[in-house]
Coordinates of C-alpha atoms and ligand atoms in Angstrom, one line a residue:
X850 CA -39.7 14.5 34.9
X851 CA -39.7 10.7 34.4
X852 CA -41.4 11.6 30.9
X853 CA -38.2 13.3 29.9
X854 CA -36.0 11.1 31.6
X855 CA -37.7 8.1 29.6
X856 CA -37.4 10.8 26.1
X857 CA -33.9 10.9 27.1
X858 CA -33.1 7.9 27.7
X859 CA -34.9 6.7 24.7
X860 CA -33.5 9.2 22.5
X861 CA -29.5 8.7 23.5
X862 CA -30.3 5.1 23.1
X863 CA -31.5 6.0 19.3
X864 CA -28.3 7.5 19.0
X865 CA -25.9 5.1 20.5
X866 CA -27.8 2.2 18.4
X867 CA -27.6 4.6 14.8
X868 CA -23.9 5.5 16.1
X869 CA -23.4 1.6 16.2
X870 CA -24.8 0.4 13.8
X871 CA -23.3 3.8 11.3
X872 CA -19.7 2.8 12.6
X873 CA -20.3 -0.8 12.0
X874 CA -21.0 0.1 8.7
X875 CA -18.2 2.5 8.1
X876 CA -15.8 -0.5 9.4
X877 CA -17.6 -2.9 7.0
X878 CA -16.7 -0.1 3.9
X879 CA -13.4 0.5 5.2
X880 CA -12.5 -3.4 5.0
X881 CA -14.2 -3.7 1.7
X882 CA -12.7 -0.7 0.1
X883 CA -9.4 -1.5 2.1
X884 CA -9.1 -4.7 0.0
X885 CA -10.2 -3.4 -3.5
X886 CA -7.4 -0.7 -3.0
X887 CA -4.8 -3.5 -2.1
X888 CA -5.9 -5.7 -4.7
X889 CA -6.0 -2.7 -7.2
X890 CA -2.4 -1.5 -6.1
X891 CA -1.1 -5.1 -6.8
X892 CA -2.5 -4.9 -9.9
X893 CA -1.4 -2.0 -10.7
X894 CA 2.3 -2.1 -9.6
X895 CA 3.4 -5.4 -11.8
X896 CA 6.6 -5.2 -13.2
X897 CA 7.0 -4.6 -17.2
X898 CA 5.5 -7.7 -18.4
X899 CA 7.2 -8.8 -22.0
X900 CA 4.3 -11.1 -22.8
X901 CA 1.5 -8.3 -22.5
X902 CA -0.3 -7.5 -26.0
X903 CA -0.2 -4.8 -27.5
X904 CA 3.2 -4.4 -26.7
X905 CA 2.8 -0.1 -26.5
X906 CA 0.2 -0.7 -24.0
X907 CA 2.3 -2.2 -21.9
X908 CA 4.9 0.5 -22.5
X909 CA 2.1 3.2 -21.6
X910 CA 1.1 1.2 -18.6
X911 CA 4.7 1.3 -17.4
X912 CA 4.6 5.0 -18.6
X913 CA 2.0 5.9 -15.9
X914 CA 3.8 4.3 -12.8
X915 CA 5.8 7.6 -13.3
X916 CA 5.9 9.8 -10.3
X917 CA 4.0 13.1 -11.3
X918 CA 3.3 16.4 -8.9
X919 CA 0.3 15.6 -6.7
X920 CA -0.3 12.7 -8.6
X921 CA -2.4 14.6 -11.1
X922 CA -1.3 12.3 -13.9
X923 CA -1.2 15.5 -15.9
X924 CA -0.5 13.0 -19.1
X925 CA -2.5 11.6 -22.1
X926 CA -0.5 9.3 -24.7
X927 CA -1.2 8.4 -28.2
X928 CA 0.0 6.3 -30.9
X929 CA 2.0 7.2 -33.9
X930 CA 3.6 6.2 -36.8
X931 CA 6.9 4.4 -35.0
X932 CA 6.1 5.9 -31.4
X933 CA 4.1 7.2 -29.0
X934 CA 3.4 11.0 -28.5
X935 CA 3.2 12.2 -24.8
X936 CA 0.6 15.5 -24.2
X937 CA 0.5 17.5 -21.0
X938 CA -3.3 17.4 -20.2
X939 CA -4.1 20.7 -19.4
X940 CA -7.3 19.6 -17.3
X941 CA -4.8 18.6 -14.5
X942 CA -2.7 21.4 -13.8
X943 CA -2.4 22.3 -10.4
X944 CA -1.8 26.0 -11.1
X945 CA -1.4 27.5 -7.1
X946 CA 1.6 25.2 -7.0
X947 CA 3.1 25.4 -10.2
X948 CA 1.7 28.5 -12.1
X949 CA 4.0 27.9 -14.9
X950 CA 3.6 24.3 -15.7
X951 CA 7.1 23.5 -14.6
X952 CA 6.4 20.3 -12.1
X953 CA 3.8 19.3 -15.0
X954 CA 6.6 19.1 -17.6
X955 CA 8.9 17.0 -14.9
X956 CA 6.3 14.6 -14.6
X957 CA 6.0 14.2 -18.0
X958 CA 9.9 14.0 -17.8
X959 CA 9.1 11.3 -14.9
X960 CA 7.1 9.1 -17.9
X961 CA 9.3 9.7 -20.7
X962 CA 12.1 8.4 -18.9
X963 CA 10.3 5.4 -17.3
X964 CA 9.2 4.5 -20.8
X965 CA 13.0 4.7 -22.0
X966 CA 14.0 2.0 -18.8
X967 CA 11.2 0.0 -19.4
X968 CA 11.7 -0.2 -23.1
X969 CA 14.7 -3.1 -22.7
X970 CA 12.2 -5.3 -21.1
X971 CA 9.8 -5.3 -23.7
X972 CA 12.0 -5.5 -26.5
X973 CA 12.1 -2.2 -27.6
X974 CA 14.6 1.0 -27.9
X975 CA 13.1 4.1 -27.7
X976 CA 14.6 7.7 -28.8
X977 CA 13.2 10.6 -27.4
X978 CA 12.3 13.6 -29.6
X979 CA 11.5 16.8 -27.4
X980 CA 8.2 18.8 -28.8
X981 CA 7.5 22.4 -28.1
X982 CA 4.2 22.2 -25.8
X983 CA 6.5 20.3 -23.0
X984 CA 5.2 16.2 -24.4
X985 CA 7.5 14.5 -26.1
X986 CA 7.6 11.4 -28.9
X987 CA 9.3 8.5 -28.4
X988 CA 10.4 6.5 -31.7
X989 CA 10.4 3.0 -31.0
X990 CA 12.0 -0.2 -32.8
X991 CA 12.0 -3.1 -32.1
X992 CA 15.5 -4.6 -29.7
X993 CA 16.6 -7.5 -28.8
X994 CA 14.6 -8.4 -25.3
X995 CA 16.4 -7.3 -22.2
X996 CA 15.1 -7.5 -18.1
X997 CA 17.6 -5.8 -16.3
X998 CA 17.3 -3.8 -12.7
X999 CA 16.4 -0.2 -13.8
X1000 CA 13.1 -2.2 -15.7
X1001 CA 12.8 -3.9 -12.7
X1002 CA 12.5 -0.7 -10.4
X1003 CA 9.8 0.7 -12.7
X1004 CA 7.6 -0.8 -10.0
X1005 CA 8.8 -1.0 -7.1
X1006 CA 9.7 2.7 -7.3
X1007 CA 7.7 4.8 -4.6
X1008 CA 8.1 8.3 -3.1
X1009 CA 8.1 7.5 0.5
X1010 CA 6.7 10.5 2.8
X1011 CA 8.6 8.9 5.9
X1012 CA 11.7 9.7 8.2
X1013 CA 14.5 7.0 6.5
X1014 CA 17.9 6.3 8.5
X1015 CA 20.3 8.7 8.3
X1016 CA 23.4 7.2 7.8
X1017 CA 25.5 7.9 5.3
X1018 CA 25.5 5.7 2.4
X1019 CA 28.5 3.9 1.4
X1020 CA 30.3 6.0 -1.6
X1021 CA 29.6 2.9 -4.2
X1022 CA 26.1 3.7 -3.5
X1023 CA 26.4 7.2 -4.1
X1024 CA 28.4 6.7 -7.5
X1025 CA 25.3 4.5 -8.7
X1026 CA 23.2 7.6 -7.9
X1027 CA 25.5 10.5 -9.7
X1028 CA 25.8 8.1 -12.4
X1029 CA 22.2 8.1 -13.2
X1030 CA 20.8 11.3 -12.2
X1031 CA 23.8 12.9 -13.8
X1032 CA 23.8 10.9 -17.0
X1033 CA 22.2 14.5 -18.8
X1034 CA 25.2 17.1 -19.4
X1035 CA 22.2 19.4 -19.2
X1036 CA 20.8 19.1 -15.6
X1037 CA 23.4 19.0 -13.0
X1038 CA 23.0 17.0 -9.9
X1039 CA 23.9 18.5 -6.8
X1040 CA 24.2 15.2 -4.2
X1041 CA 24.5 16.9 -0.7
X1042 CA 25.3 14.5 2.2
X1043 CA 27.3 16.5 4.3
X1044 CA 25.5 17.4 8.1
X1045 CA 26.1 21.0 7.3
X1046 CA 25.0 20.5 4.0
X1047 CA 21.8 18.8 4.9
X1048 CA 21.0 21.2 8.1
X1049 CA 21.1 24.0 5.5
X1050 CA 18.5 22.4 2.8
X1051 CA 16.4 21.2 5.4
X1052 CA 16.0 24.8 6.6
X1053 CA 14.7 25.9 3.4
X1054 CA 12.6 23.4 3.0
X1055 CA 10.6 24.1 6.5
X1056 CA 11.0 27.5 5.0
X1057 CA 8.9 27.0 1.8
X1058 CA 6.8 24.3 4.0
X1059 CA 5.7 26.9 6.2
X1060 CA 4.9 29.7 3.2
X1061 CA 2.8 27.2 1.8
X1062 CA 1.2 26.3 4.3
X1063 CA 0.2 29.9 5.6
X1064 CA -1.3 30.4 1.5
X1065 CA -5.0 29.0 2.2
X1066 CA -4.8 29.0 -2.1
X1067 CA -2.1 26.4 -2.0
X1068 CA -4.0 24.4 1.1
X1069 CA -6.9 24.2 -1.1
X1070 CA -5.5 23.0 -4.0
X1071 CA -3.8 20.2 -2.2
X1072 CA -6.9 19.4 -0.4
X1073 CA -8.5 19.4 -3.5
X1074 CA -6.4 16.6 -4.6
X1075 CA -5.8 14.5 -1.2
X1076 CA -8.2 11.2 -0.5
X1077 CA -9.0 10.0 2.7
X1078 CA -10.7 7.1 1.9
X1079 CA -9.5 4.1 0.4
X1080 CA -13.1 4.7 -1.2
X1081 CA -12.2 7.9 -2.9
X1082 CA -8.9 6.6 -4.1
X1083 CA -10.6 3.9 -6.1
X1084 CA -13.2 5.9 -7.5
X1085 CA -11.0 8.5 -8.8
X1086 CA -7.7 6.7 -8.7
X1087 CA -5.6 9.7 -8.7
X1088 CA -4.3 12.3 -6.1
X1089 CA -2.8 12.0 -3.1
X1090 CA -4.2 9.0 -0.9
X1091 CA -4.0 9.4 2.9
X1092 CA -2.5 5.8 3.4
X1093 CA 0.1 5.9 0.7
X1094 CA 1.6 9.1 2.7
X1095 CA 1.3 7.9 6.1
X1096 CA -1.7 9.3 7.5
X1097 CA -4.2 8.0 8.8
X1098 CA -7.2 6.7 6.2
X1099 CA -10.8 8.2 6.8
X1100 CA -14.3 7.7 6.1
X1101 CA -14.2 11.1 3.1
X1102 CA -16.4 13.3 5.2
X1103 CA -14.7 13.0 8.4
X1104 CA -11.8 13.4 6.7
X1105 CA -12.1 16.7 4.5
X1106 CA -14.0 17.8 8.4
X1107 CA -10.9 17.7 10.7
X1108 CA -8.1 17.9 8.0
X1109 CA -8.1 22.0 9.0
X1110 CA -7.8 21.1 12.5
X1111 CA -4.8 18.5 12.4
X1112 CA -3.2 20.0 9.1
X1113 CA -1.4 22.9 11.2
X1114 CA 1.7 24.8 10.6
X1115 CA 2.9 23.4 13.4
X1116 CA 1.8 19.7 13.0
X1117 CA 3.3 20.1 9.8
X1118 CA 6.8 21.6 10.4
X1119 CA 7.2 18.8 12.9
X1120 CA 6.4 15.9 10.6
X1121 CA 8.7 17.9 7.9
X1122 CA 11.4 18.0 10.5
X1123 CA 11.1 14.8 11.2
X1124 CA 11.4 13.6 7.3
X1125 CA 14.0 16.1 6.8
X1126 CA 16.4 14.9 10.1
X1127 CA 15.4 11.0 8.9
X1128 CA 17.5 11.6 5.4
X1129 CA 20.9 10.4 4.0
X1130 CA 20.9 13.4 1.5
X1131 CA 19.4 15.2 -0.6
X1132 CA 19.7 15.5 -4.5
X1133 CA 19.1 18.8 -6.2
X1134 CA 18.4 18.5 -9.9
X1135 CA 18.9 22.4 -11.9
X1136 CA 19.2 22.3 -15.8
X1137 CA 21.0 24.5 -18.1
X1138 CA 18.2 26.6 -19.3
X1139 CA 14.4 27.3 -18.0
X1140 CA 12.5 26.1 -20.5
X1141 CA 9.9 23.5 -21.1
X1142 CA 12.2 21.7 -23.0
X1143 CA 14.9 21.2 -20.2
X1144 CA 12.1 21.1 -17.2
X1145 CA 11.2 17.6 -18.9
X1146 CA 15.2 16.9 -19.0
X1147 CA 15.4 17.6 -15.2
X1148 CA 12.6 15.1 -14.6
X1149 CA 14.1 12.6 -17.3
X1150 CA 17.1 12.9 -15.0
X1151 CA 15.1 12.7 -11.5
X1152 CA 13.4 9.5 -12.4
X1153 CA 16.5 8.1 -13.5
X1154 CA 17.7 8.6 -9.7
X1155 CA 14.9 7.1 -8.5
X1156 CA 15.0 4.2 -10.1
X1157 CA 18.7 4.0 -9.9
X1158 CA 17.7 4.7 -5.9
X1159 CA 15.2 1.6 -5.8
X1160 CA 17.7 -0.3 -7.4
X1161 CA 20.1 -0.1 -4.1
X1162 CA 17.1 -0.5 -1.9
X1163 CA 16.8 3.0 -1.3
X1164 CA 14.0 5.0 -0.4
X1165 CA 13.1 8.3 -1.8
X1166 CA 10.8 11.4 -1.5
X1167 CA 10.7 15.3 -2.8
X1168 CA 10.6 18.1 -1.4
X1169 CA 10.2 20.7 -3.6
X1170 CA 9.3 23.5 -1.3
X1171 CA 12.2 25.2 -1.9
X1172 CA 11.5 25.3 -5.4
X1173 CA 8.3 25.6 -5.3
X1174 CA 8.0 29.2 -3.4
X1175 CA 9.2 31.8 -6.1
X1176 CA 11.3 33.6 -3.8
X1177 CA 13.3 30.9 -2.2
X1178 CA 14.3 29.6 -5.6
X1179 CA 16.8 32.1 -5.9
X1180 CA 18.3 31.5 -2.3
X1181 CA 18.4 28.1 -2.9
X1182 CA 20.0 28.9 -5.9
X1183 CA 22.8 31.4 -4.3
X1184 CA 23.6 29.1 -1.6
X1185 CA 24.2 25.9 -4.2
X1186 CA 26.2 28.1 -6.2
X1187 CA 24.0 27.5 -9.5
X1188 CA 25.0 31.1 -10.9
X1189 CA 22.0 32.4 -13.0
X1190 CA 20.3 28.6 -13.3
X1191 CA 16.7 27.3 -11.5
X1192 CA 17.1 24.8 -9.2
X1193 CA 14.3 22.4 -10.5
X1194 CA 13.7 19.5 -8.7
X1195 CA 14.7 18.5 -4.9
X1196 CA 14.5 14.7 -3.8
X1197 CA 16.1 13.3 -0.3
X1198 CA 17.3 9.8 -0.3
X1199 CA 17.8 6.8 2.7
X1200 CA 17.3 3.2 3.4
X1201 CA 13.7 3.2 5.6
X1202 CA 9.8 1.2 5.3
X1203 CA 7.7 0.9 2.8
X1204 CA 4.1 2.4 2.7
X1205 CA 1.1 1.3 0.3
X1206 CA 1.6 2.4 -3.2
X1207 CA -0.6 5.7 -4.9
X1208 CA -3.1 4.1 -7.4
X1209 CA -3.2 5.3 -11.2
X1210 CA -6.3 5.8 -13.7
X1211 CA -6.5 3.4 -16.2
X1212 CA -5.5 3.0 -19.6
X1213 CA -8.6 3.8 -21.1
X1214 CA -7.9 7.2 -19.3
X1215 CA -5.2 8.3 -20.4
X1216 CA -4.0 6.5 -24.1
X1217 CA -5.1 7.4 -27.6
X1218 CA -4.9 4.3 -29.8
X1219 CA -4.7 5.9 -33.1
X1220 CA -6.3 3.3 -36.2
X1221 CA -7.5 1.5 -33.3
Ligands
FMN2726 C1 7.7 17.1 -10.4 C2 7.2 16.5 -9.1 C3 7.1 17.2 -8.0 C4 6.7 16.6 -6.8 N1 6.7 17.4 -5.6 C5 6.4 16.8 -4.5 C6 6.5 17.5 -3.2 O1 6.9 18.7 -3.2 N2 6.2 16.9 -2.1 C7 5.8 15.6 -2.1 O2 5.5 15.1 -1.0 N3 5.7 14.9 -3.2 C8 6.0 15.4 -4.4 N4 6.0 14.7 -5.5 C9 5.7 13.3 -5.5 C10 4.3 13.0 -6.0 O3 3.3 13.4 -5.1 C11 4.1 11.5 -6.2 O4 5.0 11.1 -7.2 C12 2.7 11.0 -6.5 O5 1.9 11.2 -5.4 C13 2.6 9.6 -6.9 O6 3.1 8.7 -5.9 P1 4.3 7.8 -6.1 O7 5.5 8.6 -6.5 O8 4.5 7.0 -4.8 O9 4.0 6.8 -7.3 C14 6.4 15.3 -6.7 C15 6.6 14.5 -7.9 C16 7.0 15.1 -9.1 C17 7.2 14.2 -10.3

């Protein structure tokens, strides 16, 4: 008996000493990693920067601070004769979510458009030629240097998965906002601010929300591309990091061990709720036409509310559910009125806090320097 006592003893001390010493460790990768990803995000976020050499790798720098579904960073760039050319990159489709490609042409939408606002800064004008596979070219020329607050947003732009205030926004503020996301005679915005207005979006969203989350496909894809770690985030510097959405950041294993435990439908719809009740309004982006060619309009036109958003100090952050799930699209559609048109793109809108910024790959990643 005092044999096994003393085994015991012994053996929970083991434990308590490795548990110790292991979470000492974890703390001490956490505080290390936690400061490469700050210092990382820093570097990352900097405003277009006129001075920077070659000028077009600045532009394709700016290009990736583009919001993009899941943050895949479904892009690759490469130089041209007068321009850059702007590929979808097949590789980072996330196909339970968007089967047909759709948010992966928006995002693409999301660079092209951040390229055209950052252009002014670095003393260039860009004209955007539309190609078949859903990329685009930009022809650029050379323009006479201009900083101006659109530019300026380019990085301090984030989508903010956080309950803002709900107050409505003065109607200056809201004529900034249809002014830019409206700019395209080809997508129309749909700015709903009204309570009635907002209660009814906000139920299709928990709609979609809980669909989704009930499809173990569509949990596993976004599993797939979610990082717990600050450790993960920098090794791969894409997908969705836990920190950057509010949540709380974990050693990976842990992590990816009780997501399925705390990710439940009714965790979820809560938090949702929460997000949805904490908005201003929403915005509703639908273009003319379903193709590839007006899915990268209706992000062009997205982006340019975000920035226009970040501009005000506004917060924003989409939710696409609604869009997302095949058969809520056309309820969403019937109820806004949109006659035979997709509803493409769904963002909600408010003053609120900031949260650490997603990272991106690098350069090296993602641009083609042709002759180089
Ligand atoms: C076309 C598109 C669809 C998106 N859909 C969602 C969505 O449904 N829910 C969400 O929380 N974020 C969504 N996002 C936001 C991205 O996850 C976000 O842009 C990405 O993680 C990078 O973070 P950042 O925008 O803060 O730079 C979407 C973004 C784009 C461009």
């Amino acid at each position: 008996m005092a044999l096994r006592r003393t085994l015991l003893r012994g053996g929970l001390g083991g434990l308590a000493a490795a548990a110790v010493l292991g979470g000492g460790a974890a703390w001490w990768i956490a505080r290390r990693d936690g400061a490469a990803y700050a210092a990382l995000a820093r570097e990352t976020w900097r405003p277009p920067d006129a001075a920077s050499r070659p000028v077009l790798r600045e532009l394709v720098r700016c290009a990736t601070l583009a919001p993009n579904s899941h943050n895949t960073q479904p892009w690759r760039f490469v130089t041209v004769a007068g321009g850059l050319r702007v590929l979808p990159d097949p590789a980072r489709r996330t196909p339970v979510v968007d089967p047909d490609d759709h948010h992966l042409v928006a995002s693409l939408g999301c660079a092209v458009e951040t390229m055209v606002q950052a252009a002014p800064a670095l003393g260039l004008a860009a004209e955007v030629e539309v190609a078949a596979d859903g990329g685009a070219t930009l022809h650029l020329v050379a323009a006479p240097q201009r900083d101006g607050p659109m530019a300026a947003a380019v990085a301090r732009r984030r989508s903010t998965r956080l309950p803002f205030d709900p107050a409505p926004l003065p109607a200056a503020d809201l004529a900034v906002l249809e002014a830019a996301g409206g700019a395209d005679p080809r997508v129309a915005l749909l700015l709903l601010d009204a309570p009635a207005q907002r209660a009814a979006l906000s139920e299709l969203v928990l709609a979609g929300n809980s669909v989704q989350l009930r499809d173990a496909g569509f949990v596993a894809e976004l599993t797939h591309w979610i990082r717990f770690s600050a450790g993960a985030a920098l090794a791969r510097r894409d997908g969705l990091f836990a920190g950057a959405s509010g949540n709380p950041v974990l050693p990976e294993p842990i992590g990816r061990a009780i997501f399925p435990h705390v990710f439940t439908l009714a965790a979820e719809t809560d938090r949702m709720a929460r997000q949805l009740a904490g908005s201003a309004g929403f915005a509703v982006f639908a273009a003319a036409r379903d193709d590839p060619d007006h899915w990268l309009a209706a992000g062009r036109a997205a982006q340019r509310f975000c920035l226009a958003a970040t501009t005000l100090g506004l917060r924003t952050s989409w939710v696409n559910q609604p869009v997302e799930v095949p058969a809520l699209r056309p309820v969403l559609a019937a109820w806004l009125g949109l006659g035979g048109r997709r509803p493409d793109l769904v963002l909600r809108f408010g003053r609120g806090p900031d949260l650490p910024p997603s990272l991106r790959r690098s350069l090296e990643e993602v641009l083609v320097e042709q002759g180089a």
